Structures are given as C-alpha cells and as structure tokens.
Amino acid sequence: MSAVLQFLKARTIVALILLLALFLIGIELVRPGTVTPLWASNALLFAAPLAIMGAGQTLVMLTGGIDLSVASVATGAAYLLATNASSGDFSAIALALALGLVVGAVNGVGVALLRVQPLIMTLGTGLMTGGAMIVYSQQMLASQPHVPAIIQTLGAGKIFSLVPVDLFLWIAVGALMLYGLNRTGFGRLIFAVGDNREACHLAGIRVWRVLFVDYLLCALFAAIAGLVLVGGTNAADLSLADSYLLPSVACVIIGGTSIFGGRGGYSGTIVGALILTALTSLLTLLDVAEPLKQILYGAIILSLAAAYARLTE
Amino acid sequence: MARKHLMAAVAALALAAAAGGTASAAGKYIVGVSNTLIGNGWREEMICSIKAEAEASGLVSKVIVANRNGGPSEQIADIRNLISAGANAIIINPSDREALNPIIKQAADKGIVVVAVDQAVSAPEAYVLTNDQVDYAKLGAKWLFDKLGGKGEVVEMRGIDGVPADADRHQGFDEVLKNYPNIHVTSIFTGWALNKTAQATKDLLASGKQIDGVWTSGIDSTVVDAYQTAGKPFVPVVGADNNGFIGQLINLKDKGLTGAAVSNPPAVGGAGLGLALDVLQKKEHPHVVKITPTVWDNTSEAGMDELKKAYNQKLDPFYSVAINVPPYTHYTMEQILACKGP
C-alpha cells in the first residue's frame, strides 16, 4: 500500500488519470452504454476550451498569481467576433484576439509594474471588460451578428464525425506549453519567479518582464478559448464564458499546480480539464434535482483538492 | 430707476422659472429600470424596448438602468437607489416573486408607479405585465405531445431553478403533461446559457438515451445546432420566437426539422413603461395584464407564413422577432434597434 502511495506521490499525473477513469466508471454506472467513442469525442470537444483557458491560468498561477478576467475576455472575444463577422472573418478574428492582448497588457502593467495584487487587478479588468461589452452590445443590436464558418468548424467540427477539430488546437497549445515550461529559459523563469521573486530580483532577472508576458499570454489564451466556445454555440451572448471562470482555476488546482506558485505544470491541467468535463457530463446524466447537482459539483471539487494536497504533501 | 429695473429683472426671472417649472411638470418623468440578468439577448432587447418607448412617448426625461447580475438582495438595493434618484416610474424584471414586496411597497407609498414585467411579483401595489408564462409552456408542450402522438421520451430544457418565469412555465408544462400518461420527461436546467445547453444536449445525444422530442425554455437554436453537428436526425423541437430558431424552422424544414416557436416578446419591457406612463397620467389600468402567447409551427401553412413574415435576417439569433406589444408600445423597429433613450 505504501509502495503504491509512494509511486503515486512521485507520479501524481498517474493518480489523476486513475481518478478520471473512476469518473468514467461512474458515468457508466449511472447510464450504462454512455462511454462510447462519440461520448469521448464530445468530452474532448468541450474540454478543449476549458483546457486552453486553463493553459493561461496555469502560467499565471505558476508565478503565484491568478487571472479572474479570463471569462470576461473569452466572452468579449466571442462577442466581438460575432458582431464584426459581417466585415470579414479575418478582421473579426484579429479584433477578438486583440481584445485579449489589450486586457492582457493592462493586467501585465498592473501586476508587473504597479505591483497591484493579481486577484484585485484581474477582478477589476474583468469587470471593466464585461461592462464595456454591455455598452458595446447596446450599440450593436442591428449588426447582423453571425459566427464565421471557420470558427464554427473549429468549435463544433469533427473529422470523420469523431475527432474534434479543436483537439488539434489544444494539442498545439499543449505542445507549446509543455515545451515552453520545461525546455525554455522563459519557462524556467516562470517557475523561478513563482518560487522566489525576491531571489530572482537579486539575481538580476527583470521580474516585471516575465510577469508582463505571462499575463499577456494568459489573456490571449482566454481570447482563443472564447473563439472555440462561440464556434461550439454558434451564437454569442454576454454570459457565454461566465461558467468557465472558476473551472479554469479549478482544473489547474486539481492538476496539481500550487496557488502559491513555483510548482506544477500543464500536464496536470490537461487531466484536470478532462476530469471537470467528465464530472459535468456525469451530473447532466444523473437524474437528480438541480440543487443537489450543485452540491455534488462543489463537494467533489473540494474533496479532489483536499485529496491532492494530502498526496503531494 | 435702477431699482425698478432690478424689480423687472427679478419678475422676469421668476416668470421664466415658473414657465420652466410648468414645462417640466407637463410630463418629463424619470424612469428607473432594474434588471438582474445581464448578457442575455432577450433581456437586452427588453431594456432597449423600454428606452425606445421612453423616446417615442416624449414624456420621459431620463431612463436610469440598474443592470447587473444578482438576486433579490442586489435588486432591492438597486430599486432603493432608483427611488433615491427620483424615479417617477420603476420597471423591474423581478428575480423573486415575494422578496421584493417590501421595497415595492415603499416605492408605491412615495407615489412611484412600479411595474413588474416578464415575471410576476405578488405585491398588490405593483402593476404586473407579463407574457402568460403558464400558457407559454402549455401551448408549446401541447403542440409537442400531440406531434409525438401522445407517447415518447421528451427532454424539458428549463431555465434557472427558482426564478418565477421558470416556475410558471414548469407548472404549465406539468399541467399539460397530466393529460399525456405515455409521455416521459427528463428535466434539465440550462440556466438560459448557451454553452451549458450545447454541452448538455451533446451529452444526452452521446448517452444513447432515447429522445423523441425537445421542449426548450428559450435556448432553442443551440439544441438544433447540436443535433446538426452530431449528425443525428432531428426530433421535434419547441422553442421561443427567437430569430435564429425561426430561421432554422424555415431553412431546415427540408432537412426534416419540425418545430414550433411560442411567442415571448421582450417588448413587455416597453409595454410596462407604456402602462406606467398611462398610470402617471391618471389613466386606469388593471393591476395584472397577461399577454397570451401564440404558436407558430413549421408544419402548418399558416404557421409557416407567420414564421416567414417574422424572420429578420439582420437580427441577432437570440433576439426575439416580436418587437411590439400593442396597444402598450409605440416605437418603430428603428427606434428599438437604435436602443437609445432620452
């Protein structure tokens, strides 16, 4: 037993995958015959935007920060895309991504240069982005919004009706994250800044640059996730990504990244996103009252985080 | 001499002030709006209809919108602020049937006309102008159950657990269901959110669960989209009069989509203001006004005609095509789309 625990402690990712398997068994018990290739393909389709948002969240949480503006950025990007699609797909996509860069830059300046607490900084910019989008939406009632075909394919398309298109984007993001965090100087700097900012500063590292790029990337990932989301719903409203805010943090924590920074990585977040998506699916299929579903969702996330903390202590 | 001039000037000023006073008393009302679900297309259109009616009436000097996500406690605070801001009429889309009653009474005691639109409140002082939400569900459910020949597996995609409109609709749905013993229902709450609906629909489709028909509380085109992307044959779908869904009922009929749209005009907002302005000008109105919804299906010729007449390619998929509620609203299509109040 202790050998098993020792093994799991050394390879927490294995523990996470076992947990995911447990959820799949749970779904099969609730409704036998559900976990099919089609179910798995849907799960990947819906886990992708969460995991892409989680990529950004992993980056900032590794430095001991957090980004609470990701949901507003994703929603804003989706809404900008839909309302500007009639003036050309390319410019609409560019505008959507630009929103991510602008909010990311403001977050970066606030956290890195002005030393505002990340929680407060990103809460503020998130609210500002959301408010600005409401003002904008009321100017745009007659703008013929639609979602470009390429984004629909990205967010809902499947190759051979089985392999979701957004999986390829997710793989690209994942490869970039895993390579970037583990094999590049910038990746090591992120861990170092999260571990001991003061020491980094004394060692002559320009900490503000690391943090600035970090928050910029996070918001950009959030904007990309917004595009995937709106492709999946084929319509944008101003609450599109609201329900992704806390899961984007939760999938990082379940995946083993410390909220104090310096420890963790993206591979855990990947499995974390899959676990949360499977959990949502399980609760949809579970024939119980809505309040009970909410209680279960909260309780399961809590116990996952608690179990993980014990395992990695 | 100088003194005389001064007197004249003062008199002139007083006269001007009096004239100004009567001009504003001739009916420049301040209107407050309290809404607690933001980012929802229907609610945005509702607010725009209030602004448009304010503009079209010429009786309103200012529309103050308190617009944020929240529940009864946030809404009570918002209404309190609107009272302080000097509103003569307050239009609310209530987040709870009972919890707002004390603050509504406070407002009414100050002579403020309070109109609850879209969803009901139980305060006797308030005016309530809503789409008949019980009927909304009854009409759609009856169409669906008849379409299925009175038997089969139906998914009921509800809104937000606990809000009055959802409770009323569920009540109507259940009342009709009692007459159809061979219809089995699975209920899901969508929170009126697009991605939650998309994911839930795809989960249900992937689970292999038998589904013969879908009733939705308004997030309708997302369900049809999910069927399309999953490559599953369509089942009858009931939705609201959302532009995107109406377009699907027209354009996907050839591909086997059958369905019905039940009207649920967001223009109840503007209608609520129309009623409030009437009351402020001492016209009598009953305290409860219910608008009876209509059903447009794409399986009858008459229904198809109505759908085609209503469809507007330029409108957002989740904006309702019903922009007016006669006789209470007076604005034009351009005015509601401009979404500008005085």
XYZ file of C-alpha atoms in Angstrom:
655
model
C 0.000 0.000 0.000
C 2.670 2.467 0.989
C 4.610 1.457 -2.117
C 1.572 2.361 -4.198
C 1.236 5.687 -2.396
C 4.931 6.319 -2.882
C 4.544 5.634 -6.582
C 1.534 7.957 -6.850
C 3.348 10.671 -4.952
C 6.189 10.502 -7.410
C 3.862 10.449 -10.402
C 0.797 12.473 -9.444
C -0.316 12.512 -13.064
C -0.985 8.757 -12.753
C -3.211 9.433 -9.760
C -5.139 11.989 -11.790
C -5.616 9.605 -14.691
C -6.857 6.930 -12.299
C -9.313 9.479 -10.969
C -10.516 10.240 -14.470
C -11.021 6.518 -15.040
C -13.077 6.456 -11.835
C -15.363 9.140 -13.254
C -15.810 7.214 -16.478
C -16.835 4.162 -14.472
C -19.228 6.411 -12.538
C -20.842 7.587 -15.776
C -21.171 4.001 -16.979
C -22.887 3.071 -13.718
C -25.320 5.993 -13.937
C -26.261 5.252 -17.518
C -24.770 2.063 -18.935
C -23.576 2.294 -22.518
C -22.782 6.020 -22.364
C -18.989 5.978 -22.516
C -18.609 5.385 -26.229
C -16.231 6.857 -28.803
C -18.905 9.509 -29.511
C -19.106 10.433 -25.819
C -15.316 10.629 -25.603
C -15.197 12.781 -28.691
C -17.756 15.184 -27.171
C -15.828 15.255 -23.922
C -12.659 16.252 -25.780
C -14.624 18.848 -27.762
C -15.876 20.525 -24.578
C -12.714 20.039 -22.542
C -10.602 21.861 -25.141
C -11.787 25.453 -24.490
C -11.547 24.855 -20.736
C -8.048 23.430 -21.087
C -6.910 26.300 -23.330
C -8.199 28.780 -20.761
C -6.530 26.609 -18.140
C -3.230 26.947 -20.002
C -3.220 30.683 -19.389
C -4.364 30.189 -15.815
C -1.516 27.678 -15.271
C 1.004 30.257 -16.476
C -0.137 32.940 -14.059
C -0.700 30.562 -11.156
C 2.840 29.228 -11.528
C 4.037 32.745 -10.689
C 1.785 32.797 -7.645
C -0.854 34.924 -9.394
C -4.362 34.340 -10.709
C -6.364 35.793 -13.586
C -10.045 36.440 -12.858
C -10.578 38.318 -16.119
C -10.342 35.211 -18.341
C -14.109 34.654 -18.540
C -14.812 38.273 -19.491
C -12.029 38.207 -22.075
C -13.317 34.961 -23.610
C -16.882 36.277 -23.698
C -15.744 39.623 -25.096
C -13.654 37.969 -27.802
C -16.578 35.761 -28.804
C -18.970 38.695 -28.876
C -16.606 40.918 -30.864
C -16.127 38.108 -33.358
C -19.863 37.546 -33.883
C -20.767 41.216 -34.174
C -17.929 42.021 -36.583
C -18.109 38.912 -38.716
C -20.037 40.718 -41.452
C -16.989 42.903 -42.126
C -14.778 39.897 -42.836
C -13.688 36.765 -40.988
C -10.050 37.714 -40.725
C -10.568 41.172 -39.263
C -13.190 39.829 -36.835
C -10.799 37.149 -35.556
C -7.982 39.698 -35.330
C -10.222 42.046 -33.350
C -11.204 39.254 -30.961
C -7.579 38.312 -30.311
C -6.649 41.992 -29.977
C -9.085 42.274 -27.073
C -7.109 39.528 -25.344
C -3.842 41.352 -25.952
C -5.196 44.679 -24.687
C -6.656 43.275 -21.460
C -3.573 41.109 -21.008
C -1.303 44.127 -21.395
C -3.303 46.116 -18.859
C -3.186 43.183 -16.416
C 0.536 42.847 -17.083
C 1.266 46.505 -16.416
C -0.861 46.448 -13.265
C 0.623 43.303 -11.783
C 4.202 43.563 -13.019
C 4.926 47.274 -12.870
C 2.389 48.796 -10.496
C 2.544 45.752 -8.193
C -1.227 45.511 -7.821
C -2.355 42.263 -6.218
C -3.230 39.971 -9.205
C -6.579 38.966 -7.702
C -7.731 42.581 -7.450
C -6.122 43.686 -10.707
C -7.755 40.994 -12.830
C -11.065 41.188 -10.970
C -11.115 44.886 -11.875
C -10.166 44.454 -15.527
C -12.641 41.586 -15.821
C -15.460 43.786 -14.551
C -14.352 46.638 -16.814
C -14.245 44.361 -19.844
C -17.678 42.972 -19.031
C -19.128 46.446 -18.553
C -17.576 47.742 -21.755
C -19.092 44.813 -23.637
C -22.567 45.660 -22.306
C -22.229 49.251 -23.513
C -20.905 47.983 -26.829
C -23.711 45.417 -27.205
C -26.367 48.108 -27.000
C -24.821 49.905 -29.972
C -24.767 46.696 -31.969
C -28.337 45.439 -31.950
C -28.606 45.608 -35.721
C -25.156 44.417 -36.653
C -26.179 41.118 -38.274
C -24.077 39.028 -35.919
C -23.050 35.576 -37.030
C -20.250 33.124 -36.375
C -17.856 32.613 -39.325
C -17.822 29.118 -40.813
C -14.145 28.602 -39.965
C -14.808 29.290 -36.277
C -17.859 27.002 -36.313
C -15.639 24.258 -37.704
C -13.063 24.979 -35.027
C -15.566 24.910 -32.166
C -18.021 22.208 -33.258
C -16.481 20.393 -36.224
C -15.347 16.793 -36.130
C -13.187 14.886 -38.576
C -14.843 11.587 -39.627
C -17.574 12.724 -37.180
C -15.320 11.595 -34.355
C -12.119 13.624 -33.925
C -12.981 17.140 -32.743
C -11.208 19.880 -34.690
C -10.482 21.904 -31.562
C -8.457 18.950 -30.279
C -5.723 19.899 -32.775
C -5.631 23.430 -31.444
C -5.500 22.028 -27.931
C -2.612 19.717 -28.903
C -0.745 22.690 -30.363
C -1.341 24.733 -27.197
C -0.343 21.746 -25.067
C 2.874 21.149 -27.001
C 3.757 24.815 -26.748
C 3.032 24.858 -23.011
C 4.911 21.649 -22.183
C 7.909 22.589 -24.300
C 7.863 26.209 -23.200
C 7.596 25.476 -19.479
C 10.066 22.598 -19.331
C 12.604 23.319 -22.024
C 12.984 27.061 -22.411
C 14.607 29.763 -20.344
C 11.336 31.672 -20.145
C 9.605 28.607 -18.732
C 12.223 28.245 -16.041
C 11.933 31.922 -15.222
C 8.190 31.491 -14.629
C 8.868 28.734 -12.098
C 11.680 30.743 -10.551
C 9.620 33.914 -10.165
C 6.806 31.883 -8.609
C 9.203 30.180 -6.238
C 11.080 33.191 -5.004
C 10.505 36.555 -6.570
C 12.992 38.317 -4.317
C 15.794 35.915 -5.184
C 15.056 36.371 -8.889
C 15.212 40.099 -8.452
C 18.542 39.877 -6.628
C 19.873 37.560 -9.317
C 19.328 40.334 -11.820
C 16.244 38.916 -13.531
C 13.839 41.549 -14.811
C 10.879 40.045 -12.987
C 8.406 42.549 -14.427
C 9.123 41.355 -17.956
C 8.379 37.758 -17.049
C 5.137 38.720 -15.348
C 4.063 41.052 -18.148
C 4.477 38.382 -20.858
C 2.822 35.878 -18.530
C -0.395 37.883 -18.154
C -0.365 38.808 -21.840
C -0.238 35.124 -22.808
C -2.952 34.242 -20.300
C -5.417 36.742 -21.762
C -4.505 35.669 -25.297
C -5.270 32.041 -24.423
C -8.566 33.208 -22.905
C -9.481 35.016 -26.144
C -8.638 31.883 -28.156
C -10.785 29.802 -25.803
C -13.615 32.300 -26.392
C -13.372 31.707 -30.133
C -13.581 27.933 -29.625
C -16.588 28.399 -27.330
C -18.518 30.606 -29.728
C -17.798 28.147 -32.524
C -19.497 25.497 -30.415
C -22.605 27.529 -29.594
C -22.945 29.267 -32.970
C -24.126 32.425 -31.217
C -22.584 34.780 -28.721
C -24.188 36.383 -25.730
C -22.580 38.315 -22.928
C -22.637 35.461 -20.451
C -21.091 32.935 -22.803
C -17.963 32.072 -20.791
C -19.154 33.079 -17.300
C -19.447 29.481 -16.196
C -15.813 28.835 -17.165
C -14.189 31.215 -14.693
C -13.985 29.032 -11.617
C -13.470 25.763 -13.553
C -10.478 27.426 -15.273
C -8.933 27.887 -11.824
C -10.190 24.552 -10.507
C -8.704 22.499 -13.349
C -5.287 23.995 -12.626
C -5.533 23.288 -8.899
C -6.883 19.760 -9.414
C -3.998 19.323 -11.853
C -1.571 19.947 -9.052
C -0.307 23.465 -9.658
C 0.224 25.279 -6.385
C -1.688 28.542 -5.977
C 1.416 29.875 -4.249
C 3.414 29.424 -7.411
C 6.623 27.696 -8.357
C 5.228 24.167 -8.502
C 3.066 22.309 -11.014
C 2.740 22.273 -14.775
C 0.410 21.934 -17.714
C 0.097 18.143 -17.938
C -1.901 18.130 -14.702
C -4.167 20.898 -16.011
C -4.940 18.778 -19.091
C -6.195 15.927 -16.937
C -7.898 18.421 -14.615
C -9.910 19.818 -17.534
C -10.881 16.304 -18.621
C -11.962 15.420 -15.081
C -14.148 18.529 -14.773
C -15.728 17.913 -18.183
C -16.464 14.285 -17.290
C -17.915 15.479 -13.982
C -20.250 17.929 -15.758
C -21.360 15.175 -18.104
C -21.933 12.812 -15.185
C -24.111 15.385 -13.430
C -26.126 16.059 -16.608
C -26.933 12.377 -16.930
C -27.587 11.896 -13.227
C -31.325 12.086 -12.668
C -31.321 14.241 -9.533
C -32.588 17.709 -8.614
C -30.555 20.713 -9.754
C -29.612 21.960 -6.241
C -28.240 18.502 -5.440
C -26.148 18.620 -8.612
C -24.619 21.896 -7.473
C -23.861 20.434 -4.056
C -22.238 17.387 -5.651
C -20.178 19.528 -8.034
C -18.839 21.657 -5.193
C -18.238 18.720 -2.876
C -16.366 16.684 -5.488
C -14.079 19.572 -6.443
C -13.388 20.226 -2.763
C -12.547 16.627 -1.995
C -10.338 16.398 -5.078
C -8.329 19.417 -3.998
C -8.087 18.099 -0.425
C -7.019 14.618 -1.534
C -4.441 16.089 -3.840
C -2.974 18.267 -1.121
C -2.535 15.211 1.115
C -0.945 13.235 -1.675
C 1.622 15.857 -2.569
C 2.478 16.923 0.979
C -34.903 103.826 -11.640
C -32.212 101.205 -11.129
C -34.417 99.682 -8.502
C -37.312 99.408 -10.959
C -35.083 97.677 -13.490
C -33.993 95.240 -10.867
C -37.594 94.504 -9.927
C -38.473 93.891 -13.536
C -35.500 91.604 -13.964
C -36.455 89.630 -10.884
C -40.032 89.363 -12.073
C -38.888 88.215 -15.482
C -36.632 85.629 -13.912
C -39.409 84.397 -11.684
C -41.719 84.142 -14.670
C -39.118 82.259 -16.648
C -38.553 79.929 -13.720
C -42.279 79.358 -13.376
C -42.585 78.705 -17.088
C -39.678 76.293 -16.893
C -41.328 74.676 -13.914
C -44.597 74.075 -15.677
C -42.800 72.753 -18.750
C -41.139 70.064 -16.685
C -44.333 69.396 -14.758
C -46.087 68.942 -18.101
C -44.600 65.483 -18.052
C -40.937 64.876 -18.023
C -40.779 61.760 -15.975
C -37.705 59.944 -14.738
C -37.896 56.214 -15.366
C -35.886 53.609 -13.466
C -35.196 50.099 -14.723
C -33.993 47.175 -12.621
C -32.720 44.047 -14.339
C -30.700 41.266 -12.693
C -29.611 39.078 -15.590
C -27.092 40.678 -17.900
C -25.587 39.397 -21.079
C -28.804 37.696 -22.112
C -30.051 38.762 -25.554
C -33.683 38.718 -24.533
C -33.064 40.971 -21.533
C -31.005 43.380 -23.634
C -33.848 43.676 -26.095
C -36.232 44.223 -23.182
C -34.146 47.158 -21.947
C -33.905 48.572 -25.465
C -37.690 48.420 -25.781
C -38.011 50.465 -22.577
C -35.591 53.083 -23.924
C -37.384 53.115 -27.268
C -40.785 53.566 -25.637
C -39.382 56.373 -23.473
C -38.101 58.063 -26.620
C -41.300 57.511 -28.588
C -43.611 58.704 -25.797
C -41.943 62.109 -25.448
C -42.941 62.050 -21.775
C -39.686 60.847 -20.301
C -36.674 62.998 -19.486
C -34.310 60.262 -18.387
C -34.051 56.466 -18.224
C -31.809 55.135 -15.450
C -30.906 51.477 -15.909
C -29.673 49.405 -12.958
C -28.332 46.402 -14.768
C -26.241 43.685 -13.140
C -26.222 40.011 -12.332
C -27.748 39.292 -8.993
C -30.596 38.024 -6.891
C -33.256 39.674 -4.740
C -30.818 41.396 -2.364
C -28.969 43.120 -5.221
C -32.270 44.037 -6.805
C -33.635 45.538 -3.573
C -30.519 47.724 -3.348
C -30.922 48.760 -6.985
C -34.591 49.677 -6.504
C -33.674 51.669 -3.393
C -31.134 53.610 -5.466
C -33.690 54.239 -8.195
C -36.106 55.621 -5.593
C -33.353 57.939 -4.311
C -32.600 59.033 -7.867
C -36.119 60.458 -8.066
C -37.699 57.945 -10.423
C -41.407 58.505 -11.108
C -41.833 55.016 -12.512
C -39.744 51.874 -11.983
C -39.845 48.948 -14.381
C -38.467 45.756 -12.859
C -37.853 42.292 -14.139
C -38.180 40.640 -10.736
C -35.753 37.981 -9.553
C -38.196 36.730 -6.950
C -41.958 36.707 -6.517
C -42.094 37.663 -2.818
C -38.754 39.081 -1.737
C -39.172 42.471 -3.423
C -42.598 43.213 -1.952
C -41.457 45.446 0.944
C -39.348 47.705 -1.270
C -42.132 47.840 -3.870
C -44.499 48.998 -1.124
C -42.001 51.682 -0.059
C -41.821 52.937 -3.630
C -45.585 52.898 -4.081
C -46.026 54.819 -0.807
C -43.887 57.569 -2.342
C -46.224 57.683 -5.360
C -43.883 55.822 -7.649
C -45.521 53.550 -10.217
C -43.865 50.132 -10.093
C -44.408 47.732 -12.976
C -43.080 44.171 -12.904
C -42.576 42.895 -16.422
C -41.816 39.435 -17.797
C -42.206 37.786 -14.402
C -44.743 38.357 -11.667
C -44.470 39.751 -8.143
C -47.143 39.266 -5.531
C -47.097 42.837 -4.138
C -50.628 44.254 -4.566
C -49.222 47.775 -5.147
C -47.322 46.717 -8.239
C -48.609 46.505 -11.766
C -47.693 43.214 -13.393
C -47.400 42.946 -17.164
C -46.148 39.595 -18.363
C -46.334 37.152 -21.133
C -48.577 34.409 -19.762
C -45.709 32.089 -18.830
C -48.012 29.246 -17.786
C -49.666 29.423 -21.192
C -46.268 29.740 -22.889
C -45.321 26.290 -21.652
C -48.812 24.819 -22.112
C -49.070 25.810 -25.762
C -45.628 24.509 -26.693
C -45.923 21.318 -24.663
C -49.333 20.539 -26.105
C -48.047 21.040 -29.646
C -45.088 18.747 -28.940
C -47.032 15.974 -27.194
C -49.643 15.959 -29.972
C -46.897 15.905 -32.566
C -45.474 12.798 -30.883
C -48.875 11.124 -30.929
C -49.097 11.242 -27.152
C -46.198 8.930 -26.401
C -42.426 9.072 -26.202
C -39.382 10.418 -24.359
C -39.271 14.204 -24.021
C -36.476 16.391 -22.682
C -37.648 19.503 -20.846
C -34.868 22.086 -21.015
C -35.776 24.508 -18.232
C -34.270 27.911 -17.389
C -32.939 28.938 -13.979
C -34.135 26.985 -10.964
C -36.163 29.222 -8.662
C -36.996 32.234 -10.837
C -40.728 32.985 -11.291
C -40.821 32.534 -15.081
C -39.239 29.099 -14.852
C -41.592 28.020 -12.073
C -44.664 29.251 -14.005
C -43.546 27.533 -17.185
C -42.843 24.283 -15.386
C -46.305 24.470 -13.834
C -47.873 24.874 -17.282
C -45.729 22.072 -18.683
C -46.794 19.720 -15.868
C -50.472 20.609 -16.236
C -50.419 19.546 -19.883
C -48.287 16.510 -19.120
C -51.008 15.141 -16.815
C -53.187 14.549 -19.883
C -50.492 12.546 -21.645
C -49.710 9.496 -19.487
C -47.434 7.922 -22.106
C -45.051 10.853 -22.361
C -41.935 10.512 -20.193
C -39.978 13.593 -19.287
C -36.354 14.247 -18.325
C -35.763 17.755 -16.939
C -32.536 19.697 -17.297
C -31.737 23.232 -16.172
C -29.911 25.230 -18.826
C -29.603 28.460 -16.833
C -30.588 30.009 -20.184
C -26.881 29.709 -21.022
C -25.700 28.792 -24.491
C -22.680 26.637 -23.720
C -24.368 24.767 -20.894
C -27.235 23.926 -23.242
C -24.871 22.863 -26.024
C -22.895 20.593 -23.724
C -25.982 19.083 -22.070
C -27.605 18.383 -25.440
C -24.482 16.729 -26.780
C -24.109 14.689 -23.589
C -27.686 13.476 -23.955
C -27.192 12.665 -27.623
C -23.980 10.755 -26.879
C -25.512 8.878 -23.947
C -27.680 6.904 -26.339
C -30.761 7.965 -24.404
C -33.944 7.714 -26.444
C -35.158 11.245 -27.238
C -38.322 11.780 -29.272
C -38.833 15.479 -28.725
C -37.298 18.502 -27.001
C -39.101 21.333 -25.249
C -36.920 24.355 -24.510
C -37.442 27.370 -22.309
C -35.815 29.624 -24.902
C -32.296 28.379 -25.690
C -33.616 26.718 -28.794
C -31.340 27.155 -31.801
C -28.425 25.765 -29.763
C -30.320 22.473 -29.436
C -30.928 22.324 -33.187
C -27.250 23.153 -33.806
C -26.191 20.323 -31.503
C -28.329 17.872 -33.485
C -26.754 19.134 -36.695
C -23.161 18.875 -35.544
C -23.802 15.463 -34.021
C -25.246 14.357 -37.357
C -28.316 12.965 -35.622
C -31.760 13.009 -37.271
C -33.881 15.892 -35.981
C -36.670 15.391 -33.469
C -39.493 17.919 -32.999
C -38.239 20.958 -31.052
C -40.265 23.630 -29.283
C -38.613 26.997 -28.743
C -39.354 30.676 -28.409
C -39.763 33.298 -31.103
C -36.005 33.832 -31.278
C -34.795 34.969 -34.648
C -32.200 32.220 -35.058
C -34.647 29.442 -34.218
C -37.267 30.871 -36.574
C -34.644 30.908 -39.337
C -33.918 27.231 -38.616
C -37.607 26.303 -38.684
C -37.823 27.869 -42.153
C -34.483 26.794 -43.620
C -34.074 23.316 -42.130
C -37.623 22.150 -42.841
C -36.350 20.397 -45.981
C -33.819 18.521 -43.858
C -36.551 17.169 -41.619
C -36.690 19.711 -38.805
C -40.154 20.152 -37.384
C -40.832 22.523 -34.574
C -42.873 25.320 -33.115
C -41.972 28.761 -31.848
C -44.005 30.164 -28.952
C -44.030 33.932 -28.667
C -42.431 35.563 -25.672
C -41.925 39.223 -26.585
C -39.162 41.111 -24.742
C -41.162 44.190 -25.668
C -43.061 43.569 -22.401
C -40.411 45.992 -21.089
C -41.556 48.823 -23.326
C -45.152 47.815 -22.735
C -44.569 48.072 -18.980
C -43.341 51.618 -19.446
C -46.325 52.432 -21.684
C -48.599 51.223 -18.899
C -46.646 53.169 -16.249
C -46.903 56.397 -18.256
C -50.663 55.877 -18.628
C -50.980 55.409 -14.876
C -48.858 58.501 -14.187
C -51.300 60.433 -16.362
C -54.204 59.117 -14.301
C -55.490 56.595 -16.807
C -56.955 53.477 -15.282
C -55.382 50.091 -15.853
C -55.910 46.690 -14.241
C -53.037 45.669 -11.970
C -52.373 42.414 -13.781
C -52.028 42.294 -17.540
C -51.245 38.978 -19.181
C -50.316 38.694 -22.818
C -51.434 35.476 -24.424
C -48.659 33.842 -26.428
C -49.132 32.475 -29.914
C -47.664 29.356 -31.517
C -46.101 29.294 -34.982
C -45.244 25.805 -36.225
C -43.481 24.948 -39.448
C -45.806 22.021 -40.145
C -48.885 24.089 -40.942
C -49.164 26.546 -43.800
C -50.477 29.327 -41.594
C -47.660 28.837 -39.114
C -45.052 28.815 -41.859
C -46.467 32.075 -43.240
C -46.141 33.720 -39.829
C -42.605 32.416 -39.400
C -41.545 33.780 -42.778
C -43.165 37.119 -42.045
C -41.408 37.351 -38.703
C -37.911 36.243 -39.716
C -35.388 39.076 -39.909
C -32.013 38.152 -41.333
C -30.402 41.201 -39.828
C -31.296 40.405 -36.246
C -29.171 38.562 -33.691
C -30.088 34.835 -33.391
C -31.241 35.325 -29.811
C -33.288 38.473 -30.320
C -36.992 37.958 -30.374
C -38.774 38.914 -33.562
C -41.753 40.289 -31.635
C -40.733 43.915 -31.184
C -44.098 45.390 -30.263
C -46.839 44.701 -27.739
C -49.915 46.606 -28.860
C -51.572 48.694 -27.549
C -48.865 49.498 -24.982
C -45.846 50.201 -27.208
C -45.497 52.967 -29.790
C -41.951 52.807 -31.168
C -40.647 51.671 -34.535
C -38.211 48.894 -35.440
C -35.522 51.537 -35.991
C -36.077 53.015 -32.542
C -35.730 49.707 -30.700
C -32.646 48.745 -32.689
C -31.086 52.139 -32.003
C -31.563 51.341 -28.297
C -31.302 54.977 -27.268
C -33.400 56.520 -24.547
C -33.843 60.193 -23.767
